[in-house]
Short mmCIF file of C-alpha atoms in Angstrom, two decimals:
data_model
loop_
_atom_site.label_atom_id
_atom_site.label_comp_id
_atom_site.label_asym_id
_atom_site.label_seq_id
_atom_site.Cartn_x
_atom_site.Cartn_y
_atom_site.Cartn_z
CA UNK A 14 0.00 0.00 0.00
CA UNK A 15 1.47 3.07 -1.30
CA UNK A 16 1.68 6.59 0.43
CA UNK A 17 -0.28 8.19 -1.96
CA UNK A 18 -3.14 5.68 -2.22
CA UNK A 19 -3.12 5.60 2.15
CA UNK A 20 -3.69 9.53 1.76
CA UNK A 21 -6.59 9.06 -0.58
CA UNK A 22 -7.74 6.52 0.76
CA UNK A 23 -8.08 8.56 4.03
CA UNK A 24 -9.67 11.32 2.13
CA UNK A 25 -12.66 8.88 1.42
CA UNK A 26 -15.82 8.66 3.58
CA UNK A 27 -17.98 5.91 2.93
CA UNK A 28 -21.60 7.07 3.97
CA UNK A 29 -23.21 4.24 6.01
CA UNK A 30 -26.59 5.39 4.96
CA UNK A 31 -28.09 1.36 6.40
CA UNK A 32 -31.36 1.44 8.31
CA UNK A 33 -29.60 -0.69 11.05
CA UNK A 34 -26.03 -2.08 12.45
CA UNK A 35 -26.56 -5.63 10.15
CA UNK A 36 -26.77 -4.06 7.16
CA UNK A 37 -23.95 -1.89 7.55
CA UNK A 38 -21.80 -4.50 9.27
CA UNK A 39 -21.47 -6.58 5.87
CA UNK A 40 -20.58 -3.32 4.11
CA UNK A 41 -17.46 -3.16 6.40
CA UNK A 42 -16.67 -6.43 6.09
CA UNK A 43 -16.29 -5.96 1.99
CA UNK A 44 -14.17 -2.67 2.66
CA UNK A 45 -12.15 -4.40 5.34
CA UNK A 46 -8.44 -3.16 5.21
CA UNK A 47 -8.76 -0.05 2.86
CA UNK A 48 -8.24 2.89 5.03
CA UNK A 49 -11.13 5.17 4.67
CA UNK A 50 -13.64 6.95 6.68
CA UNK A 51 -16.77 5.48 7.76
CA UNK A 52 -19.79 7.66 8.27
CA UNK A 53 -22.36 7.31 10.47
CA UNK A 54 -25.52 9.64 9.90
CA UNK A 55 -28.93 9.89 11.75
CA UNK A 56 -30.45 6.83 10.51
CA UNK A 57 -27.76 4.40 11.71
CA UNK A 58 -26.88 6.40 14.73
CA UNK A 59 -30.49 6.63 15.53
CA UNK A 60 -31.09 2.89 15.10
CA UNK A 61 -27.78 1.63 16.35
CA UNK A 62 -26.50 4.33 18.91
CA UNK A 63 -23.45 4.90 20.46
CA UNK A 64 -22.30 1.27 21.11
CA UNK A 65 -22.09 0.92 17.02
CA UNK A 66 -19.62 4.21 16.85
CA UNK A 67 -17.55 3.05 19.96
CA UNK A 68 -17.06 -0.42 17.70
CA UNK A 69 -15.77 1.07 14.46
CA UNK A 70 -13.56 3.03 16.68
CA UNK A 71 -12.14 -0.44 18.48
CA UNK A 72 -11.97 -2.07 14.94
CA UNK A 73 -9.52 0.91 14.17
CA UNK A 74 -11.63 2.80 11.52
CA UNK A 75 -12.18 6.59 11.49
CA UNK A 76 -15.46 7.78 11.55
CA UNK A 77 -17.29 10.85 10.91
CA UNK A 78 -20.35 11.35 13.39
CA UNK A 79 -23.24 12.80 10.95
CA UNK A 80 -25.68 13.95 13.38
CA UNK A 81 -25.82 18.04 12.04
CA UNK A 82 -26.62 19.65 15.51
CA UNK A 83 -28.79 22.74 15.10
CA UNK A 84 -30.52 23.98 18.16
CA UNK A 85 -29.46 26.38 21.10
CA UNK A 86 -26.21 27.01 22.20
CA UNK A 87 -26.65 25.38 25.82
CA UNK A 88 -27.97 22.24 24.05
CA UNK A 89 -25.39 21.60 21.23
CA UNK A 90 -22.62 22.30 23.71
CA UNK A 91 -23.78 19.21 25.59
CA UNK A 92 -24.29 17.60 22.25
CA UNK A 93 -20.47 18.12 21.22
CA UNK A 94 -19.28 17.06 24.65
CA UNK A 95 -21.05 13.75 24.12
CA UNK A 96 -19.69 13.00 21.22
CA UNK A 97 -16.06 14.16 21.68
CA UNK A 98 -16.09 11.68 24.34
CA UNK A 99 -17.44 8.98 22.12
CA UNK A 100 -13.91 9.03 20.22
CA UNK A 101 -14.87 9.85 17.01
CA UNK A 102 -12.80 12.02 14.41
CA UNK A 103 -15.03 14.03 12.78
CA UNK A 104 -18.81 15.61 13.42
CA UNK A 105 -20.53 18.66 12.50
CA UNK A 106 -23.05 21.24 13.28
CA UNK A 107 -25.26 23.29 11.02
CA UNK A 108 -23.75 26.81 10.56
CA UNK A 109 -27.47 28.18 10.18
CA UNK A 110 -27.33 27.68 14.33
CA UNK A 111 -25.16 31.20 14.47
CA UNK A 112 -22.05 32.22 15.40
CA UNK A 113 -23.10 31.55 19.55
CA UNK A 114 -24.41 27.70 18.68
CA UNK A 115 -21.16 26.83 16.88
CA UNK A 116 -18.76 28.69 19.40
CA UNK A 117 -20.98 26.34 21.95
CA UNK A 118 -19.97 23.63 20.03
CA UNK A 119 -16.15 24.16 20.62
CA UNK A 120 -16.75 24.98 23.82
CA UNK A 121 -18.06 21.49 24.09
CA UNK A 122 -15.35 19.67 22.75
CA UNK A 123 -12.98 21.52 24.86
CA UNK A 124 -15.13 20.21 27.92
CA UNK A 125 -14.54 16.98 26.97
CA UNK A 126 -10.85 16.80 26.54
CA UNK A 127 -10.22 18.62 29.66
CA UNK A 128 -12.04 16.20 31.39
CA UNK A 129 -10.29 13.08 29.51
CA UNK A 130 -6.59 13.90 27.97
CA UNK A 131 -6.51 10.51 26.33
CA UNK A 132 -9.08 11.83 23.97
CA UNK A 133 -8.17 13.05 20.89
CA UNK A 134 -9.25 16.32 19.37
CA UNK A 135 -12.36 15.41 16.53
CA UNK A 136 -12.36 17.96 13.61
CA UNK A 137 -15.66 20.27 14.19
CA UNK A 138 -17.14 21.24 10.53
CA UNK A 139 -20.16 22.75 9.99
CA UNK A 140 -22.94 22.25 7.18
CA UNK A 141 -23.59 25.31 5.03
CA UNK A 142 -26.19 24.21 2.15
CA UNK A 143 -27.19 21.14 1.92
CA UNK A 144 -26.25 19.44 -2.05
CA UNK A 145 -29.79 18.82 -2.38
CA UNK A 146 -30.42 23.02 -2.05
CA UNK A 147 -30.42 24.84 -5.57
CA UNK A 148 -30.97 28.51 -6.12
CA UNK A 149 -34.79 28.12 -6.30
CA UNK A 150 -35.18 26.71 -2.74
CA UNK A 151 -32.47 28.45 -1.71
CA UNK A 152 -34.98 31.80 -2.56
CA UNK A 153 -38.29 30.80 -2.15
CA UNK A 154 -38.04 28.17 -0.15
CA UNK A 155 -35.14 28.73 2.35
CA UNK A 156 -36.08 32.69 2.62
CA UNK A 157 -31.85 33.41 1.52
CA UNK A 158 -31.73 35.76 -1.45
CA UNK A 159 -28.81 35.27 -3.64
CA UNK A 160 -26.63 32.48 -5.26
CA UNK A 161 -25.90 29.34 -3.45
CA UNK A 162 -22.33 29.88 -3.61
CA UNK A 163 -22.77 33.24 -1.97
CA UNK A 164 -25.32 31.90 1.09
CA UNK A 165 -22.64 29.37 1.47
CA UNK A 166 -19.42 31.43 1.25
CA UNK A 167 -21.22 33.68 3.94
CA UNK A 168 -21.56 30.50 6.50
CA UNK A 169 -18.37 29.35 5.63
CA UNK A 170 -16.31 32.58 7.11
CA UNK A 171 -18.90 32.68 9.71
CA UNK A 172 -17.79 29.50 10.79
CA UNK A 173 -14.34 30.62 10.39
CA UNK A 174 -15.41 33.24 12.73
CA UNK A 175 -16.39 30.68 15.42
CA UNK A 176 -13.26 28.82 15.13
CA UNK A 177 -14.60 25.81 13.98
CA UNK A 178 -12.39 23.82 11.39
CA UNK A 179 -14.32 23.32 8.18
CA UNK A 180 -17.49 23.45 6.63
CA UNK A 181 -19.67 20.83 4.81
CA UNK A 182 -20.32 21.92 1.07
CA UNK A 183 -20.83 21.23 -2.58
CA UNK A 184 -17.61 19.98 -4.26
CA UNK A 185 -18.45 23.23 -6.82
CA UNK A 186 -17.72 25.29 -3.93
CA UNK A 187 -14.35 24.42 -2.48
CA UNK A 188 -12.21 26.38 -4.37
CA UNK A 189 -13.97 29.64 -2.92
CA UNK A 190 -13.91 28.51 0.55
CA UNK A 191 -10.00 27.96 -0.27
CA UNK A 192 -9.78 31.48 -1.32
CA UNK A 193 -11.76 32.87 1.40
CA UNK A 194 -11.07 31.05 4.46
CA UNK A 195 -7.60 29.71 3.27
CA UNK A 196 -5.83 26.44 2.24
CA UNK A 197 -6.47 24.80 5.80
CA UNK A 198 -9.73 25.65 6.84
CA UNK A 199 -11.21 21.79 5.83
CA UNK A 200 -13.54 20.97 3.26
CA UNK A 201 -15.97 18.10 3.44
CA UNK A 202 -18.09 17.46 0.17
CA UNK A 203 -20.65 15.19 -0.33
CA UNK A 204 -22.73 15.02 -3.73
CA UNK A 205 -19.70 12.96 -5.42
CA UNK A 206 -20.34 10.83 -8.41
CA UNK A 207 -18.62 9.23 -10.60
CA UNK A 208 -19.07 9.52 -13.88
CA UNK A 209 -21.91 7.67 -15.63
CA UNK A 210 -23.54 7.62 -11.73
CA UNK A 211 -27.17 8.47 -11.22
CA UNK A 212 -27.54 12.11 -9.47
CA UNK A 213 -30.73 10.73 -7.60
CA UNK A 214 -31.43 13.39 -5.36
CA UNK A 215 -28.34 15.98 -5.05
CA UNK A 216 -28.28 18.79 -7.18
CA UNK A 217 -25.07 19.97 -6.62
CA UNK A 218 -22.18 17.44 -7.81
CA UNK A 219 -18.74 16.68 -9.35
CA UNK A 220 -16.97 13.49 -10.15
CA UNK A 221 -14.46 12.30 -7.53
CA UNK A 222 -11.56 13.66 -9.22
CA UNK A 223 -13.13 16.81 -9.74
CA UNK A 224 -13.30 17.50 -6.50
CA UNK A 225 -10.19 16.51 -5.69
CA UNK A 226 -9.20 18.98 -8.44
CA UNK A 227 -10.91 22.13 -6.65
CA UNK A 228 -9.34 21.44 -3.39
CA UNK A 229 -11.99 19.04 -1.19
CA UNK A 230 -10.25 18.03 1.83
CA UNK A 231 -12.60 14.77 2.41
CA UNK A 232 -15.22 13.40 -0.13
CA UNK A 233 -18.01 11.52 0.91
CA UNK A 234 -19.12 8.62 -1.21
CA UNK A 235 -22.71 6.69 -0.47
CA UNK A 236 -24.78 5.44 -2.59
CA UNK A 237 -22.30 5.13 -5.86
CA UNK A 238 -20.34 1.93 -3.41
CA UNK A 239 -23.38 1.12 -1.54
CA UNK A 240 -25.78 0.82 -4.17
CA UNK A 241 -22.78 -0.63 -6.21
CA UNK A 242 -22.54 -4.63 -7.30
CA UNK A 243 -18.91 -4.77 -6.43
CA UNK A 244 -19.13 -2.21 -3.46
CA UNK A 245 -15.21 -2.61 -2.51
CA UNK A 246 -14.05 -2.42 -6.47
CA UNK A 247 -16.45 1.01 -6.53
CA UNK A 248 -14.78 2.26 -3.38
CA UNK A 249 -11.04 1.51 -5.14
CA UNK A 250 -12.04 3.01 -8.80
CA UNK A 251 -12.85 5.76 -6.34
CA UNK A 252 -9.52 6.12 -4.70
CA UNK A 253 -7.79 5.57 -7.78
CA UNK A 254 -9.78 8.41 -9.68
CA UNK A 255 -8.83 10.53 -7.09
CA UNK A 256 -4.82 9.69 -7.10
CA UNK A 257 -5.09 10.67 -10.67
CA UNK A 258 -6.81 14.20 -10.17
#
């Protein structure tokens, strides 16, 4: 296993979208030994719980905790605590909380490493516009005038703002958030397909090595392995699209 395939490999996050812990177990199983993310979203977390994210972590995976906290700041503070101290590497907020919610959010994590040392830090992203969001709901639906790039731009520094590492985005925006937040501040981008893949319902999307291309940090991959007949050879043509970007 090469350097460069380990680092793309690592920049992969298999969605878990699996209505329960079975379904998603024999996923791993076919992924078993190529070093990518694992995320687990409200469905799985919901049906599965905490026990399920404390496992991956003992099997050695990284996971990214999709949960997208939105509610007061007192609340998602507690929220972030909770799941610092679950162990995982990665969860996120939504930015449309405010600049107070997501500071809370910090402020949580910080809680729980105080409390535990042995812990390590998670990276703390928040979600700007969802890829399913296009400029009509954005409008009329959302109540944001303006471009999608521009509502999502404006969370984006605002997140900046609150000290939180990344944001969650369209792969189409990353190379704005590079310019305006700089070449650290992470990007996470769902709404990745490969080519010839069905958009089902995201309305915002580039091709794995597209996104690579613009400067994603992380891109998350669901139902293009899940979905897939040969879900480990999707997840490699994945990583190897991407070391050729």
């Amino acid at each position: 296993m090469n350097e460069v395939y380990k680092e793309m490999a690592g920049r992969l996050i298999v969605a878990l979208d699996y209505p329960d812990a079975e379904q998603a177990s024999s996923l791993i199983r076919e992924l078993e030994g190529i070093p990518c993310y694992l995320k687990v979203g409200m469905q799985l977390f919901y049906a599965a719980g905490p026990d399920f994210v404390k496992d991956l972590k003992a099997k050695g995976y990284q996971v990214f905790l999709d949960l997208k906290m939105h509610d007061i700041p007192n609340t998602v503070k507690g929220g972030a605590d909770s799941i610092t101290r679950l162990g995982v590497d990665m969860f996120n907020v939504h930015a449309g909380g405010g600049l107070q919610m997501m500071k809370a959010a910090a402020e949580g994590v910080a809680q729980a490493l105080d409390s535990n040392p042995s812990l390590s830090k998670p990276i703390l992203i928040a979600v700007t516009q969802l890829t399913s969001t296009n400029e009509q709901m954005l409008n009329e639906e959302i109540g944001i005038s303006g471009s999608v790039e521009n509502a999502v731009l404006n969370y984006a520094q605002l997140t900046l703002k609150a000290g939180l590492d990344g944001v969650v985005a369209s792969p189409m925006e990353s190379a704005a958030i590079r310019e305006a937040c700089g070449h650290e501040f992470v990007t996470v981008t769902p709404g990745i397909r490969p080519a010839g893949s069905a958009m089902g319902d995201q309305s915002r999307t580039l091709t794995p090595a597209e996104a690579i291309r613009k400067g994603s940090h992380y891109i998350v991959v669901g139902r293009p392995i899940t979905g897939a007949s040969n879900p480990r050879q999707a997840a490699e043509d994945i990583i190897k699209e991407m070391m050729e970007a």
